[in-house]
Short mmCIF file of C-alpha atoms in Angstrom, two decimals:
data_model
loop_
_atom_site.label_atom_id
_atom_site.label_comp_id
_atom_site.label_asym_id
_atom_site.label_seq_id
_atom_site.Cartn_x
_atom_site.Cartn_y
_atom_site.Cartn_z
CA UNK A 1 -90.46 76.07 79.77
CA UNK A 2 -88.49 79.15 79.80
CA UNK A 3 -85.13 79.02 77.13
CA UNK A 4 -82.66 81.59 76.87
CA UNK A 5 -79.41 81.76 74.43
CA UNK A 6 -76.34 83.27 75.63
CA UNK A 7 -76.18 86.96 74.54
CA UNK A 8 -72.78 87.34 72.50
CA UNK A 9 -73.59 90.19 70.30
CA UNK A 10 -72.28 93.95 71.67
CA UNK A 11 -73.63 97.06 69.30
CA UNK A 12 -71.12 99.29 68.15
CA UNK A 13 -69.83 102.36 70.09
CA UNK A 14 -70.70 104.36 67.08
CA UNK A 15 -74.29 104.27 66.92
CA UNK A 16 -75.37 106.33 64.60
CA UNK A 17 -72.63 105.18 61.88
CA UNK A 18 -74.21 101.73 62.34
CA UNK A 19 -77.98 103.52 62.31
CA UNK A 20 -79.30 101.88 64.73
CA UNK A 21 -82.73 101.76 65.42
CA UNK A 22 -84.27 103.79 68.55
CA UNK A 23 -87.03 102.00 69.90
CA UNK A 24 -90.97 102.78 69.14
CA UNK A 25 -92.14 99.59 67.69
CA UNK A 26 -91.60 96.35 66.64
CA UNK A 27 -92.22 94.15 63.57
CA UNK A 28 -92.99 90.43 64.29
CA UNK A 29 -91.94 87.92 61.64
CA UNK A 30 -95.07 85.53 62.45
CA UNK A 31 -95.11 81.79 61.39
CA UNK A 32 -95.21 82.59 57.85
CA UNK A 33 -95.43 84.88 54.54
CA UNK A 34 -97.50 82.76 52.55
CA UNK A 35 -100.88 84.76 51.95
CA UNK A 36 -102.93 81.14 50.94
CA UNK A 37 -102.02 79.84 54.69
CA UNK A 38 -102.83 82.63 56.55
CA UNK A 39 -106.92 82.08 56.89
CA UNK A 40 -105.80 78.09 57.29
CA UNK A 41 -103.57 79.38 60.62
CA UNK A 42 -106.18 81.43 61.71
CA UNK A 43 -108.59 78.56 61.87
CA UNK A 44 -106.62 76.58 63.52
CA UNK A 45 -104.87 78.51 65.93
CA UNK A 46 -108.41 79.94 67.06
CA UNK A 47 -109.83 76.43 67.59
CA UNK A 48 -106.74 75.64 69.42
CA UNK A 49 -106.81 78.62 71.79
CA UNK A 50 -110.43 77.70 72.45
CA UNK A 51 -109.88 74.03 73.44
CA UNK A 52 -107.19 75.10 75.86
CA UNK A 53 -109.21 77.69 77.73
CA UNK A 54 -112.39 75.71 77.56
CA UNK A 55 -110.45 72.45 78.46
CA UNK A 56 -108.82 74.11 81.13
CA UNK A 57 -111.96 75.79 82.29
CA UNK A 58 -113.71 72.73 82.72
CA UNK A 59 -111.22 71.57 85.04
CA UNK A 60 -111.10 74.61 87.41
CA UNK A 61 -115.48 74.18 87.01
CA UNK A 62 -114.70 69.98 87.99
CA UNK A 63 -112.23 71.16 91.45
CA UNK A 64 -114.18 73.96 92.79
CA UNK A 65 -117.57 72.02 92.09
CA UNK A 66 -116.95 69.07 93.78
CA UNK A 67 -116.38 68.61 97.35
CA UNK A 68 -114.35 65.28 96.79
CA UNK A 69 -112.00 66.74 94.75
CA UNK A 70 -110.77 69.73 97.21
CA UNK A 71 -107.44 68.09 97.91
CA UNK A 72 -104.01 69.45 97.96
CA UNK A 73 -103.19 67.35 94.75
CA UNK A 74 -106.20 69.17 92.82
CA UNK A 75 -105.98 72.29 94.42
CA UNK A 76 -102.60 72.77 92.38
CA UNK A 77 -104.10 71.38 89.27
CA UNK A 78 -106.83 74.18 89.17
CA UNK A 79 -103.92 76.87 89.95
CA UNK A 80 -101.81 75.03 86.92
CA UNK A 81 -104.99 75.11 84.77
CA UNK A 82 -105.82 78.99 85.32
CA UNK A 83 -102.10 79.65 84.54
CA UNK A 84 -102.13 77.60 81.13
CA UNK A 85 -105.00 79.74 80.03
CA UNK A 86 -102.85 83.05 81.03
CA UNK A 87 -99.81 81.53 79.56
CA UNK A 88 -101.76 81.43 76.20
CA UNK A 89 -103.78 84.19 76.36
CA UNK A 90 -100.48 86.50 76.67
CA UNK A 91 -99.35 85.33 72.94
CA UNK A 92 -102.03 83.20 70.98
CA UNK A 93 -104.89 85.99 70.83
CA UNK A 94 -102.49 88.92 69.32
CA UNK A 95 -101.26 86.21 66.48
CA UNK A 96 -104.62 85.59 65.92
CA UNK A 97 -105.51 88.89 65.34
CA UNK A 98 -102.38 89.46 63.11
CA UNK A 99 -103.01 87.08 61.06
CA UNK A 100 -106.22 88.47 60.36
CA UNK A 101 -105.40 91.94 59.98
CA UNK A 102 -102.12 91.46 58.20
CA UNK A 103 -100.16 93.39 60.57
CA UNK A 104 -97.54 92.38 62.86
CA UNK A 105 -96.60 95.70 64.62
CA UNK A 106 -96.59 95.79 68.13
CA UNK A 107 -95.58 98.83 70.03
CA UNK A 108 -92.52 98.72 72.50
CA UNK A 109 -94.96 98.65 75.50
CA UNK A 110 -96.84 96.28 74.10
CA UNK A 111 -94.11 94.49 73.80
CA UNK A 112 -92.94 94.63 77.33
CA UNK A 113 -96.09 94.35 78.16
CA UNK A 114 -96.83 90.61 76.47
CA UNK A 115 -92.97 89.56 77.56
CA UNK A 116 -93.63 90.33 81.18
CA UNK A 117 -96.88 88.45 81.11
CA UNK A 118 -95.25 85.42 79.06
CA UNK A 119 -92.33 85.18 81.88
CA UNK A 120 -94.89 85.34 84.73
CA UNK A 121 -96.90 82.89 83.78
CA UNK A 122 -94.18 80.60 81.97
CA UNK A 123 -92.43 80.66 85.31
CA UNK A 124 -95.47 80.32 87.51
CA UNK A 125 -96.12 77.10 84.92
CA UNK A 126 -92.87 75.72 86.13
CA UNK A 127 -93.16 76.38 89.75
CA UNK A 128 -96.61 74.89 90.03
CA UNK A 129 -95.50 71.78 88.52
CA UNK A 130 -92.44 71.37 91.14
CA UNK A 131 -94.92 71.91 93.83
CA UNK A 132 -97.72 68.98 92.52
CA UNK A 133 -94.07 66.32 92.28
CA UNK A 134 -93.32 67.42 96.40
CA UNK A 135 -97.45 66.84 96.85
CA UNK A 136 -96.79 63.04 95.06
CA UNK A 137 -93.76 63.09 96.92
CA UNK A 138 -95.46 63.75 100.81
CA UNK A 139 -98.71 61.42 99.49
CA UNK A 140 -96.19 58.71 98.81
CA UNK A 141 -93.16 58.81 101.06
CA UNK A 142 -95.55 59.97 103.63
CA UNK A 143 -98.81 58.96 103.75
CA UNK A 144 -99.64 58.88 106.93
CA UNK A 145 -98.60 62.24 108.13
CA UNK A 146 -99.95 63.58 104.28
CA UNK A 147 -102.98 65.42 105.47
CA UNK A 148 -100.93 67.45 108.05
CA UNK A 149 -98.35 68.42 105.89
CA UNK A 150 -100.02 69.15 102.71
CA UNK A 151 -102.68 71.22 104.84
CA UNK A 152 -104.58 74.54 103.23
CA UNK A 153 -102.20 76.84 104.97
CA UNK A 154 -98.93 75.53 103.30
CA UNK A 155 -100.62 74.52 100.00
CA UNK A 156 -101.82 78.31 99.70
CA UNK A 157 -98.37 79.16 101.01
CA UNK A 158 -96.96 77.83 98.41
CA UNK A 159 -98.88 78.47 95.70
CA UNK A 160 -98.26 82.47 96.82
CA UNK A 161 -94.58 82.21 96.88
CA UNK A 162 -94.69 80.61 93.27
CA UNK A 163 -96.58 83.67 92.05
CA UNK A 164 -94.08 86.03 94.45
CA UNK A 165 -90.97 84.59 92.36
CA UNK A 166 -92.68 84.91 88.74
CA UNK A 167 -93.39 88.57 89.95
CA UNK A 168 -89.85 88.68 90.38
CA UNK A 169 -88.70 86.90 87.22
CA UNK A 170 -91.05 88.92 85.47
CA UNK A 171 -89.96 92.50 87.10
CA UNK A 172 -86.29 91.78 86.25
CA UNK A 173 -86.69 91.10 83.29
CA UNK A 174 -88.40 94.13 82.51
CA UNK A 175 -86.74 96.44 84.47
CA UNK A 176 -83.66 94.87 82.79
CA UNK A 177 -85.35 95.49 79.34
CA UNK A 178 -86.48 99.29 80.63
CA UNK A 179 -82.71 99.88 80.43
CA UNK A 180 -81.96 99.52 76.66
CA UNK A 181 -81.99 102.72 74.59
CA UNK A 182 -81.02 101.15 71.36
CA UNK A 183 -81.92 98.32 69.29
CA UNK A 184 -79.80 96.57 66.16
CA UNK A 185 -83.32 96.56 64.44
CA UNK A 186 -86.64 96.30 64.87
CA UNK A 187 -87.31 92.69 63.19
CA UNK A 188 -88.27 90.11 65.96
CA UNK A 189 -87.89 86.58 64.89
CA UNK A 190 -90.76 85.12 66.18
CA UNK A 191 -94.69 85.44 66.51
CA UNK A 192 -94.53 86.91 69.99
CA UNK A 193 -91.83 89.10 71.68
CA UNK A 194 -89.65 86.29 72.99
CA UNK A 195 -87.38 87.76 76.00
CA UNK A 196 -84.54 85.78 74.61
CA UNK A 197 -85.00 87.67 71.29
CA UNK A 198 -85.17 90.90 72.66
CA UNK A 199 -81.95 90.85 75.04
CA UNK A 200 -80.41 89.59 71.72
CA UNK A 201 -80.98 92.80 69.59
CA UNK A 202 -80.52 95.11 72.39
CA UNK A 203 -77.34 97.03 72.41
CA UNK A 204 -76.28 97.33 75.79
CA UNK A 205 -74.02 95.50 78.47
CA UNK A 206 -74.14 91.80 77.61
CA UNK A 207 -72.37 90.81 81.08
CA UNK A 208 -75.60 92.20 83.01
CA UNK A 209 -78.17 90.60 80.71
CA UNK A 210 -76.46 87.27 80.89
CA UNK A 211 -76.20 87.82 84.60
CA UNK A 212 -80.25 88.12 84.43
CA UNK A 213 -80.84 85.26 81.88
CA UNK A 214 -78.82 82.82 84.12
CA UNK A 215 -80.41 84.05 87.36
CA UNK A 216 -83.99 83.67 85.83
CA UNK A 217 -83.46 80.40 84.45
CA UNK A 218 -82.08 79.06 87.62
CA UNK A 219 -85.48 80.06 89.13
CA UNK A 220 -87.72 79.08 86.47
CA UNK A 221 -85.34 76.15 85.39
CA UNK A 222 -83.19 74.56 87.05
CA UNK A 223 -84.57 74.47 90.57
CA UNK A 224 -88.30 73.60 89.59
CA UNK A 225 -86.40 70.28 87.96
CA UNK A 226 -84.34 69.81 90.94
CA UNK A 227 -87.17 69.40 92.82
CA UNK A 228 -88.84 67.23 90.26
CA UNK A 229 -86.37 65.04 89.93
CA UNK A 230 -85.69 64.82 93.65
CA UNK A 231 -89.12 63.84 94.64
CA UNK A 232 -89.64 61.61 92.04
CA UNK A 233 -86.29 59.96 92.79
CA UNK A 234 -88.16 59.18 96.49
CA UNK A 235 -91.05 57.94 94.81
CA UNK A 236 -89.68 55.68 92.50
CA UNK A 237 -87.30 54.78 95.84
CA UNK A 238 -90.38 54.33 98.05
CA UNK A 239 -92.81 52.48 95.61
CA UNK A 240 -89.97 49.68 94.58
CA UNK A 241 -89.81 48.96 98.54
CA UNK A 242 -94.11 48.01 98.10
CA UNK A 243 -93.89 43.76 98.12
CA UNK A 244 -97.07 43.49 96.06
CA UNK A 245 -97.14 44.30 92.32
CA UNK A 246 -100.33 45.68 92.35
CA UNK A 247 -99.66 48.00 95.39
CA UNK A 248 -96.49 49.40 93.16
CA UNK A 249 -99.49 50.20 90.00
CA UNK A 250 -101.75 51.79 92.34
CA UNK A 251 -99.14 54.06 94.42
CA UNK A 252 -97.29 55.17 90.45
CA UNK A 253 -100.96 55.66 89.11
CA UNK A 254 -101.58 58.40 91.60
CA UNK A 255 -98.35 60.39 90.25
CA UNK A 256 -98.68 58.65 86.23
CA UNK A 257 -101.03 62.35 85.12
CA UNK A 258 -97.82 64.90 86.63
CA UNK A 259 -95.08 62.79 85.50
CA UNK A 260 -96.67 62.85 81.84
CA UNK A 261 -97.40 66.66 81.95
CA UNK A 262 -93.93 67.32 83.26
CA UNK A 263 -92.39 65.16 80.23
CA UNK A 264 -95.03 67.40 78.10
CA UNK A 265 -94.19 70.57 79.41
CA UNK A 266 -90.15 70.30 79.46
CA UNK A 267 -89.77 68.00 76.96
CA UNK A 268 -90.96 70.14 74.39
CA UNK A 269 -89.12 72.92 75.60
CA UNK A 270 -85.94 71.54 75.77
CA UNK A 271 -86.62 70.49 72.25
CA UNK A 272 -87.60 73.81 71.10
CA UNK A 273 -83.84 74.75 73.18
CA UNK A 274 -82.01 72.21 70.69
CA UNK A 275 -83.87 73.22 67.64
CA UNK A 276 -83.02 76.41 67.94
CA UNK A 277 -79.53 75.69 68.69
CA UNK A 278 -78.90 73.64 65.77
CA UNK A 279 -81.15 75.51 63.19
CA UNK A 280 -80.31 78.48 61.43
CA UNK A 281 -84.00 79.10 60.03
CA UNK A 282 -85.52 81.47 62.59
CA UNK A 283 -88.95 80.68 61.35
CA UNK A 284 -88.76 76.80 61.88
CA UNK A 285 -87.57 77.98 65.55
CA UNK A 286 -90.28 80.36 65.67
CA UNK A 287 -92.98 76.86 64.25
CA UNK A 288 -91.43 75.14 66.99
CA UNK A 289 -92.03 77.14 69.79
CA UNK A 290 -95.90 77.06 68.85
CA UNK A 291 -95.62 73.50 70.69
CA UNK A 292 -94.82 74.30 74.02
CA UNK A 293 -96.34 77.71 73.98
CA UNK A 294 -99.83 76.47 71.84
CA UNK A 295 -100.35 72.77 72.29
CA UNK A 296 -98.68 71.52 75.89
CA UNK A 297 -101.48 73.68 77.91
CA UNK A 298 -104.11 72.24 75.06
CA UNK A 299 -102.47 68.88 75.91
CA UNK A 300 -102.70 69.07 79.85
CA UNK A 301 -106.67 68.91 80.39
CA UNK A 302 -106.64 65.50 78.09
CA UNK A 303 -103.83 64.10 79.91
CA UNK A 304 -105.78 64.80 83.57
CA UNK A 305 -109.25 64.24 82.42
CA UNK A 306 -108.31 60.72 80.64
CA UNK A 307 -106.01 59.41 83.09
CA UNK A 308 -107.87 60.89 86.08
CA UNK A 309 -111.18 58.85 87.57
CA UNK A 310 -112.13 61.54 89.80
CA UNK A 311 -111.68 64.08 87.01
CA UNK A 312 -113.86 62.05 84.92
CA UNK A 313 -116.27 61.71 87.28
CA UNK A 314 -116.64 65.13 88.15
CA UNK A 315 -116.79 66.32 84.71
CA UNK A 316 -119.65 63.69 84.55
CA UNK A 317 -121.48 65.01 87.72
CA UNK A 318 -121.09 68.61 86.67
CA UNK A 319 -122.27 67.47 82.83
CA UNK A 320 -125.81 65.96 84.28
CA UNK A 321 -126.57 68.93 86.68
CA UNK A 322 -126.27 71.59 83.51
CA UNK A 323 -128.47 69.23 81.18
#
């Protein structure tokens, strides 16, 4: 989930009284100072990375692989699973190798480059999961008109126009960005180049970047939970209408693996929002953010594979035929 803080800070018109600092590079504060944790974050951090892309991986291997599982539903969950492994791959690898070389510099286009990657696939994260609550939603509310709605054409429709709006998220943020000459320093509090961080040292016109921060989060925020939260309004709406107790477990049971990853996914980043909001220790913000960035894609493989049947079984089919 995507957070952004209100940008209230305008530089000086006197820049060079102030000396601020032209951009070049920038120095990220990491997760901590402490030279006896550093090879204990590395180690874990690396294992964690390769869980998530190997846990993920296994699920795109499951989907494609078997013919039973090349639904509309699981179609979506291979997209979502190829995006969690971007999503981490644009911040966890570069802290990894910071930590090991004991240097946190990262160049300005670096920079932009690992921001506009983080928005595209933070947002395409989002998106996805607002388009697997309207396929619960149709499989549901609609089951017997399901396999003409959710058909290949719209599900790859769909999936196009998610990636079409990241580009678009991602694009205005950096051509926003593109547009700032001056910096208050070059310090970033964090262990990644958090957009939020960046529009907050910039010295330039605070009216357009909150302008941009609002429109992006409506995209990436507040109409992927819309959605959410609409379908799964008509859910709940349509499965307390089912006479039968154990019709009402089977028709939530279908949705129980989305509704847990969406809790996951925003959840964490609405706590991240708050602790930020409330703390004043950058660092413990920056600790906090490891969750939803770090452990929520880990998290989502477990939650499908162990909740899932056909998951499991496909995992099991694909396990045999490569022993």
């Amino acid at each position: 989930m995507l957070r952004y803080r209100v940008s209230t800070s305008r530089c000086p018109s006197n820049i060079k009284a102030q000396n601020l600092t032209q951009f070049s590079e920038f120095h990220l504060m990491g997760l901590s100072d402490d030279p006896n944790l550093q090879p204990i974050l590395f180690g874990l951090f690396l294992s964690m990375y390769l869980v998530t892309v190997l846990g993920n991986l296994l699920i795109i291997l499951a989907v494609s692989s078997d013919s039973h599982l090349h639904t509309p539903m699981y179609f979506f969950l291979s997209n979502l699973s190829l995006a969690d492994i971007s999503f981490t791959s644009t911040t966890v690898p570069k802290m990894i190798v910071d930590i090991q070389t004991h240097n946190r510099v990262i160049s300005y286009s670096g920079c932009l480059t690992q921001m506009s990657f983080f928005m595209l696939f933070g947002c395409l994260d989002s998106l996805l999961l607002s388009m697997m609550a309207y396929d619960r939603f149709v499989a549901i509310c609609h089951p017997l008109h399901y396999q003409v709605i959710m058909n290949p054409r719209l599900c790859s429709l769909l999936v196009l126009m998610s990636v079409l709006m990241s580009l678009l998220v991602s694009q205005m943020h950096n051509s926003t960005v593109l547009q700032f000459m001056y910096f208050q320093n070059v310090e970033i509090s964090h262990f990644f180049c958090d957009p939020s961080q960046l529009f907050n040292l910039a010295c330039s016109d605070t009216f357009t970047n909150n302008i941009v921060m609002y429109f992006v989060g409506a995209i990436s925020g507040f109409f992927p939970i819309s959605g959410i939260l609409f379908s799964y309004y008509k859910i709940v709406s349509s499965i307390l209408r089912v006479p039968s107790k154990g019709g009402k477990y089977k028709a939530f049971s279908t949705c129980g693996s989305h509704l847990s990853v969406v809790c996951l996914f925003y959840g964490t980043g609405l706590g991240v929002y708050l602790s930020s909001a409330v703390s004043l220790s950058p660092r413990k913000c920056a600790v906090a953010s490891v969750v939803y960035t770090v452990v929520t894609p880990m998290l989502n493989p477990f939650i499908y594979s162990l909740r899932n049947r056909d998951i499991k079984r496909s995992m099991w089919r694909l396990h045999r035929k490569t022993v």
